[in-house]
PDB file of C-alpha atoms in Angstrom:
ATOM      1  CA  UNK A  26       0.000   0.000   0.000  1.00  0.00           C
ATOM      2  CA  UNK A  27       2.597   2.689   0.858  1.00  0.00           C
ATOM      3  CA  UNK A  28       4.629   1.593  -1.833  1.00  0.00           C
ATOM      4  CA  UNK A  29       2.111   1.928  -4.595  1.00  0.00           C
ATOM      5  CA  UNK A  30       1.604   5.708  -3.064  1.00  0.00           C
ATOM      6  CA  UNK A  31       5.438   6.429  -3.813  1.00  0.00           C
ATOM      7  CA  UNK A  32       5.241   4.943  -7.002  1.00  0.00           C
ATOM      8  CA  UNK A  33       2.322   7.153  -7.698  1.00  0.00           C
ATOM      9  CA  UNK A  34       4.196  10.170  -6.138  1.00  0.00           C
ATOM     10  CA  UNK A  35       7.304   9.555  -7.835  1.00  0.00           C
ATOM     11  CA  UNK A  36       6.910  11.585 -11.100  1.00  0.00           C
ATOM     12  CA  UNK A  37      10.482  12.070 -11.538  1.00  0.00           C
ATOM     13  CA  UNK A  38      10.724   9.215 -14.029  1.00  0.00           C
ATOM     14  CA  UNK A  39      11.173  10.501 -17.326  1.00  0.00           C
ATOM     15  CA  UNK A  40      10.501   6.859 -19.028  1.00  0.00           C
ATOM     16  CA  UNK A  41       6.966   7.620 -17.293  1.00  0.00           C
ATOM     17  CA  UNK A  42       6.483  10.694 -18.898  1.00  0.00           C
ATOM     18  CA  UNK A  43       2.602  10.108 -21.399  1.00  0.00           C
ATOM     19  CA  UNK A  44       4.709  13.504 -23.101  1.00  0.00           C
ATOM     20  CA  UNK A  45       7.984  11.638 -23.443  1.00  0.00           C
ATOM     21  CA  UNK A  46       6.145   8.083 -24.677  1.00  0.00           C
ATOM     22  CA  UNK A  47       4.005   9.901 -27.417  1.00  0.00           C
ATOM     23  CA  UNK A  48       7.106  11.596 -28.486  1.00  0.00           C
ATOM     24  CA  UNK A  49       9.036   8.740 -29.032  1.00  0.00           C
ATOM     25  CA  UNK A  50       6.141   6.486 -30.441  1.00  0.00           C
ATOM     26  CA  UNK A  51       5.447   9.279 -32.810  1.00  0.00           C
ATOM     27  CA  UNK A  52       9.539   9.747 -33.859  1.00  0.00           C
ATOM     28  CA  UNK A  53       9.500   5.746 -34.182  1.00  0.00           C
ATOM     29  CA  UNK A  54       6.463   6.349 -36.571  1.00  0.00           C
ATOM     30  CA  UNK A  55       8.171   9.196 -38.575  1.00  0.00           C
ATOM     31  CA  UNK A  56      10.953   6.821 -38.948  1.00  0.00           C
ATOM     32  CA  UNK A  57       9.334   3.848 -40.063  1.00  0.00           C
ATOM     33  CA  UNK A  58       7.090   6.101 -42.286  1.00  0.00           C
ATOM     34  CA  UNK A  59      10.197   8.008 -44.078  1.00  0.00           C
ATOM     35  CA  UNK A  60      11.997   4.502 -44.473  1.00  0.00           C
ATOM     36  CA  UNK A  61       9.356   3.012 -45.905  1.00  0.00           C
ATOM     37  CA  UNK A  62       9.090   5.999 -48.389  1.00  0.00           C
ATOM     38  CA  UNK A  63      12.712   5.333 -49.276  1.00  0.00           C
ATOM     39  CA  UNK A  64      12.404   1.970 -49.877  1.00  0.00           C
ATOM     40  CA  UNK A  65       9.306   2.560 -52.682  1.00  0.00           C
ATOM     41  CA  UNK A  66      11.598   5.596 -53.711  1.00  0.00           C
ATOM     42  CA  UNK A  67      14.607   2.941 -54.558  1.00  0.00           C
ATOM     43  CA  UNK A  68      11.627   0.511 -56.228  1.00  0.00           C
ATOM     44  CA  UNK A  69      10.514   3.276 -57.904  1.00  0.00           C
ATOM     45  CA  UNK A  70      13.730   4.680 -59.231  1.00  0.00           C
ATOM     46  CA  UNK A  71      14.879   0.769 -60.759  1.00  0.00           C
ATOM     47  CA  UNK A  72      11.327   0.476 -62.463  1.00  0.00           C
ATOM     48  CA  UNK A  73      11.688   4.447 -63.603  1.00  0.00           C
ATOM     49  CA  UNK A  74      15.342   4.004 -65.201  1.00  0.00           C
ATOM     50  CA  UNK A  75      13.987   0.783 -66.815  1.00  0.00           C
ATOM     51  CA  UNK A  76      10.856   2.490 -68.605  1.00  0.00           C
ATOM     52  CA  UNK A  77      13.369   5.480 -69.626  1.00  0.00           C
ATOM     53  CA  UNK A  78      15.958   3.220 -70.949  1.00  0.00           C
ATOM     54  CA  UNK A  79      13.012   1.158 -72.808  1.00  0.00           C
ATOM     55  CA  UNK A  80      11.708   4.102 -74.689  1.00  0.00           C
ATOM     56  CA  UNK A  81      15.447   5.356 -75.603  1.00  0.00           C
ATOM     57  CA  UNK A  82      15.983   1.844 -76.885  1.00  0.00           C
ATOM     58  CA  UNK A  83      12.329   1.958 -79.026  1.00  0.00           C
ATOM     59  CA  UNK A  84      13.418   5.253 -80.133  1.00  0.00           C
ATOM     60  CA  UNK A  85      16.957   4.829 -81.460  1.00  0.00           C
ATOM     61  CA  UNK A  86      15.334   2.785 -84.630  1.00  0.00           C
ATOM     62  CA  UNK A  87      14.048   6.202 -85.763  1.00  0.00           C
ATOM     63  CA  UNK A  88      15.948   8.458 -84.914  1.00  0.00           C
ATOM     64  CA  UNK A  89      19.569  10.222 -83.072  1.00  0.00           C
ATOM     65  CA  UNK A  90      20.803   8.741 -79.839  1.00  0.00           C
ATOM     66  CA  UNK A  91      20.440  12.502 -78.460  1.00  0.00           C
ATOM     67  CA  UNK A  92      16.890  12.824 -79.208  1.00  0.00           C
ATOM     68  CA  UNK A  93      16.043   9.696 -78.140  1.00  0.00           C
ATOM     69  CA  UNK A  94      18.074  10.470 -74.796  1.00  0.00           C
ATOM     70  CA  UNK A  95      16.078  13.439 -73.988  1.00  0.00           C
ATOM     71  CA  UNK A  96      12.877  12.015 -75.111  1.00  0.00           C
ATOM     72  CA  UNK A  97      13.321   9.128 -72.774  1.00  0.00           C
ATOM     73  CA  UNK A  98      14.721  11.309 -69.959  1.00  0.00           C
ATOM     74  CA  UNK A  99      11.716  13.200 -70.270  1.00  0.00           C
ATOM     75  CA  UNK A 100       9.326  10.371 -70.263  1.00  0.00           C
ATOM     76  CA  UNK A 101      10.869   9.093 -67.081  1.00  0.00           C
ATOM     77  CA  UNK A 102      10.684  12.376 -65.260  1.00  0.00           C
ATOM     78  CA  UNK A 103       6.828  12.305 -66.081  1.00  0.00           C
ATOM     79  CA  UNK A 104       6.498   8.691 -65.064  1.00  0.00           C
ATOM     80  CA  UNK A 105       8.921   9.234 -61.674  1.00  0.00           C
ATOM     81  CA  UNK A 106       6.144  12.315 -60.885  1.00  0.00           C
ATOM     82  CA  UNK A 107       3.103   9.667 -61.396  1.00  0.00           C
ATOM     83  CA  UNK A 108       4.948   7.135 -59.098  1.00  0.00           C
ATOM     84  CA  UNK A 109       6.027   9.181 -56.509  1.00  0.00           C
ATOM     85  CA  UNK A 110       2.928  10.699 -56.130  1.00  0.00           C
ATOM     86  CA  UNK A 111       0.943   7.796 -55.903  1.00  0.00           C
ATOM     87  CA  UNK A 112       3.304   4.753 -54.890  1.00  0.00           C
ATOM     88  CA  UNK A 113       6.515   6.171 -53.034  1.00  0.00           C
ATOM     89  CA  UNK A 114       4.589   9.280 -50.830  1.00  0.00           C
ATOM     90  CA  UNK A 115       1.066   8.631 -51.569  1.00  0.00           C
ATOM     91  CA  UNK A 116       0.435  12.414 -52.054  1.00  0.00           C
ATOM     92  CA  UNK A 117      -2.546  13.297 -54.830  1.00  0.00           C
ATOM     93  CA  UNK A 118      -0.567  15.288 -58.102  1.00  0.00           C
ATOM     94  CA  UNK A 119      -1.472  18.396 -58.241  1.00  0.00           C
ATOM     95  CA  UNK A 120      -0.633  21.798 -60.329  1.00  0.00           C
ATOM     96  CA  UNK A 121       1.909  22.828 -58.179  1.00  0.00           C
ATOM     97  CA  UNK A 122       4.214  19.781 -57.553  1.00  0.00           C
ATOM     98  CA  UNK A 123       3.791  19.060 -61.378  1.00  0.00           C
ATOM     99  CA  UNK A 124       5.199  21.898 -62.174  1.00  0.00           C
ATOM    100  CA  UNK A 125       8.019  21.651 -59.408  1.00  0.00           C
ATOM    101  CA  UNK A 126       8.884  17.979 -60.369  1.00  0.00           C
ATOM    102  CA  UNK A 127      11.109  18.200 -63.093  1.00  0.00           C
ATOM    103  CA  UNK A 128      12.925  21.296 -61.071  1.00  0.00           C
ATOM    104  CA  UNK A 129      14.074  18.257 -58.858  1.00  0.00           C
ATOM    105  CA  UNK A 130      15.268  16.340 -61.943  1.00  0.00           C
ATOM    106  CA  UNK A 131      17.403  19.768 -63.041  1.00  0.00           C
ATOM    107  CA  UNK A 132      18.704  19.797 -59.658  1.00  0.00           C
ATOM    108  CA  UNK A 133      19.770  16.610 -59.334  1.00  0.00           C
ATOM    109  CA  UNK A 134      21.308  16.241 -63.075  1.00  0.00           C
ATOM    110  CA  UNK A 135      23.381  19.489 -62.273  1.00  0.00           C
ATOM    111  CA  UNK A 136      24.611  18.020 -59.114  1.00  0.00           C
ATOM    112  CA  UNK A 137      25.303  14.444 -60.550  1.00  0.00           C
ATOM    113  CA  UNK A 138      27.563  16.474 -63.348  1.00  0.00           C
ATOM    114  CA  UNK A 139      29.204  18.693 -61.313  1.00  0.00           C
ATOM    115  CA  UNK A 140      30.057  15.907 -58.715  1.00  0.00           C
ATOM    116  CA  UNK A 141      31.126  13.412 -61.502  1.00  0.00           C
ATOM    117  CA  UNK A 142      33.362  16.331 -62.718  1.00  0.00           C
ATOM    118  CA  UNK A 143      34.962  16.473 -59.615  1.00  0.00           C
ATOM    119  CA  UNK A 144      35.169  12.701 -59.034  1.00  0.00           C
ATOM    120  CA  UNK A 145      37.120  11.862 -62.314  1.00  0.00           C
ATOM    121  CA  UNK A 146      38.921  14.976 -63.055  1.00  0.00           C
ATOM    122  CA  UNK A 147      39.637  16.580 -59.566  1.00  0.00           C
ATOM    123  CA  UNK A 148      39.649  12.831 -57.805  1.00  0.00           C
ATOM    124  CA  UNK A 149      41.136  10.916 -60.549  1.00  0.00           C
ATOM    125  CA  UNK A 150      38.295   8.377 -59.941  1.00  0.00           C
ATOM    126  CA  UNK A 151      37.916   6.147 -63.188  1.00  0.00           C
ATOM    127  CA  UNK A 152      34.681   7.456 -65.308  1.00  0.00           C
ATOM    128  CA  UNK A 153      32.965   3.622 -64.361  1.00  0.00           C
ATOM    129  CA  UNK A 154      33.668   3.587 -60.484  1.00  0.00           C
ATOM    130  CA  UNK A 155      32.877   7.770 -60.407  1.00  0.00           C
ATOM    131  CA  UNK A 156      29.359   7.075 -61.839  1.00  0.00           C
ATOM    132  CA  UNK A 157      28.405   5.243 -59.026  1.00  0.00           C
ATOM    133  CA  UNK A 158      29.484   7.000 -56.403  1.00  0.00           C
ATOM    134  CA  UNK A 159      27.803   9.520 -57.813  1.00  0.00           C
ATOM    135  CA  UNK A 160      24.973   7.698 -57.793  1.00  0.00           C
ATOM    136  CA  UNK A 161      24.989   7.056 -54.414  1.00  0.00           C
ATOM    137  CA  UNK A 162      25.710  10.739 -52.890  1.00  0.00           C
ATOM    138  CA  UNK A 163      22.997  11.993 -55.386  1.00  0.00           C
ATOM    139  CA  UNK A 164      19.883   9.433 -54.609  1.00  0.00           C
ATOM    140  CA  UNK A 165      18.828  10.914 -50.751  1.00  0.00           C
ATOM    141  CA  UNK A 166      19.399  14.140 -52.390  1.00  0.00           C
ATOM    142  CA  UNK A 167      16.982  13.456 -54.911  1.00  0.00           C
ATOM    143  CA  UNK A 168      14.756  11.572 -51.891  1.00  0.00           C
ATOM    144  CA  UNK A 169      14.821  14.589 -49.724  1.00  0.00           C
ATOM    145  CA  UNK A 170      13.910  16.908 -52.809  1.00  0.00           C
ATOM    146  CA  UNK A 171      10.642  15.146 -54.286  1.00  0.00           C
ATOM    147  CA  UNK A 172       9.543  14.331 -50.849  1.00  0.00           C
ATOM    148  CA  UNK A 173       9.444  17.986 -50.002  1.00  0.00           C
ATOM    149  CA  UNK A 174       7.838  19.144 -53.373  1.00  0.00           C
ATOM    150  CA  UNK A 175       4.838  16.090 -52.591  1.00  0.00           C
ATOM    151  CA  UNK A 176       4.728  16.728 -49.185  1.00  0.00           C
ATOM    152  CA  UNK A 177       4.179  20.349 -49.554  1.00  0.00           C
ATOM    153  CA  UNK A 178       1.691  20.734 -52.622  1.00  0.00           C
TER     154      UNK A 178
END
């Protein structure tokens, strides 16, 4: 009995806290949440580069490698915006973030240049080996970016 009334008394005990418990069962929740977002971003990404790299291919038996580059590119950019929208952040498309989109796209393709430049001609890191580390610094980037266009529109 007068144990159970210092237990009760005791509020000293952080790991007690309702305020302390919601906090960290809502941080474990952002984290599994943003994790899982990254994961369907990385799905996403493989299934995106193979649709780009699909319609290149189709196009090259018409016409220019270039043109058939960009066209692709594009294509994936708008099929990356449909996915990420509905499959990686589950966020409805709207005006705004379709229009924002392909700035993430520009952002990233400047970055992945400018850091491949540096890699192989600052780092002396061979052309094959640069790619994908470039790659790799380049993808949360790219994460970060779209989730903050489709989280905000």
């Amino acid at each position: 009995p007068i144990s159970s009334q210092v237990e009760q008394i005791e509020p000293d005990n952080p790991m007690q806290s309702p305020e302390l418990e919601s906090s960290a069962q809502s941080s474990n929740h952002r984290f599994r949440r943003i994790t899982g977002e990254f994961l369907r971003f990385l799905i996403m990404g493989g299934i995106n580069t193979l649709v780009a790299y699909l319609v290149y291919l189709i196009l090259l038996i018409w016409m220019r490698y270039e043109v058939a580059y960009a066209i692709g590119y594009a294509v994936g950019i708008c099929f990356a915006y449909a996915l990420s929208a509905t499959f990686v952040f589950r966020k409805p498309m709207n005006r705004r973030s379709a229009i924002q989109f392909p700035l993430v796209y520009l952002a990233q393709f400047l970055l992945s240049l400018g850091l491949l430049k540096v890699a192989v001609d600052w780092l002396d890191i061979p052309e094959w080996l640069a790619f994908i580390l470039v790659v790799a610094l380049t993808v949360p980037v790219t994460f970060t970016l779209t989730r903050r266009v489709l989280h905000a529109g």
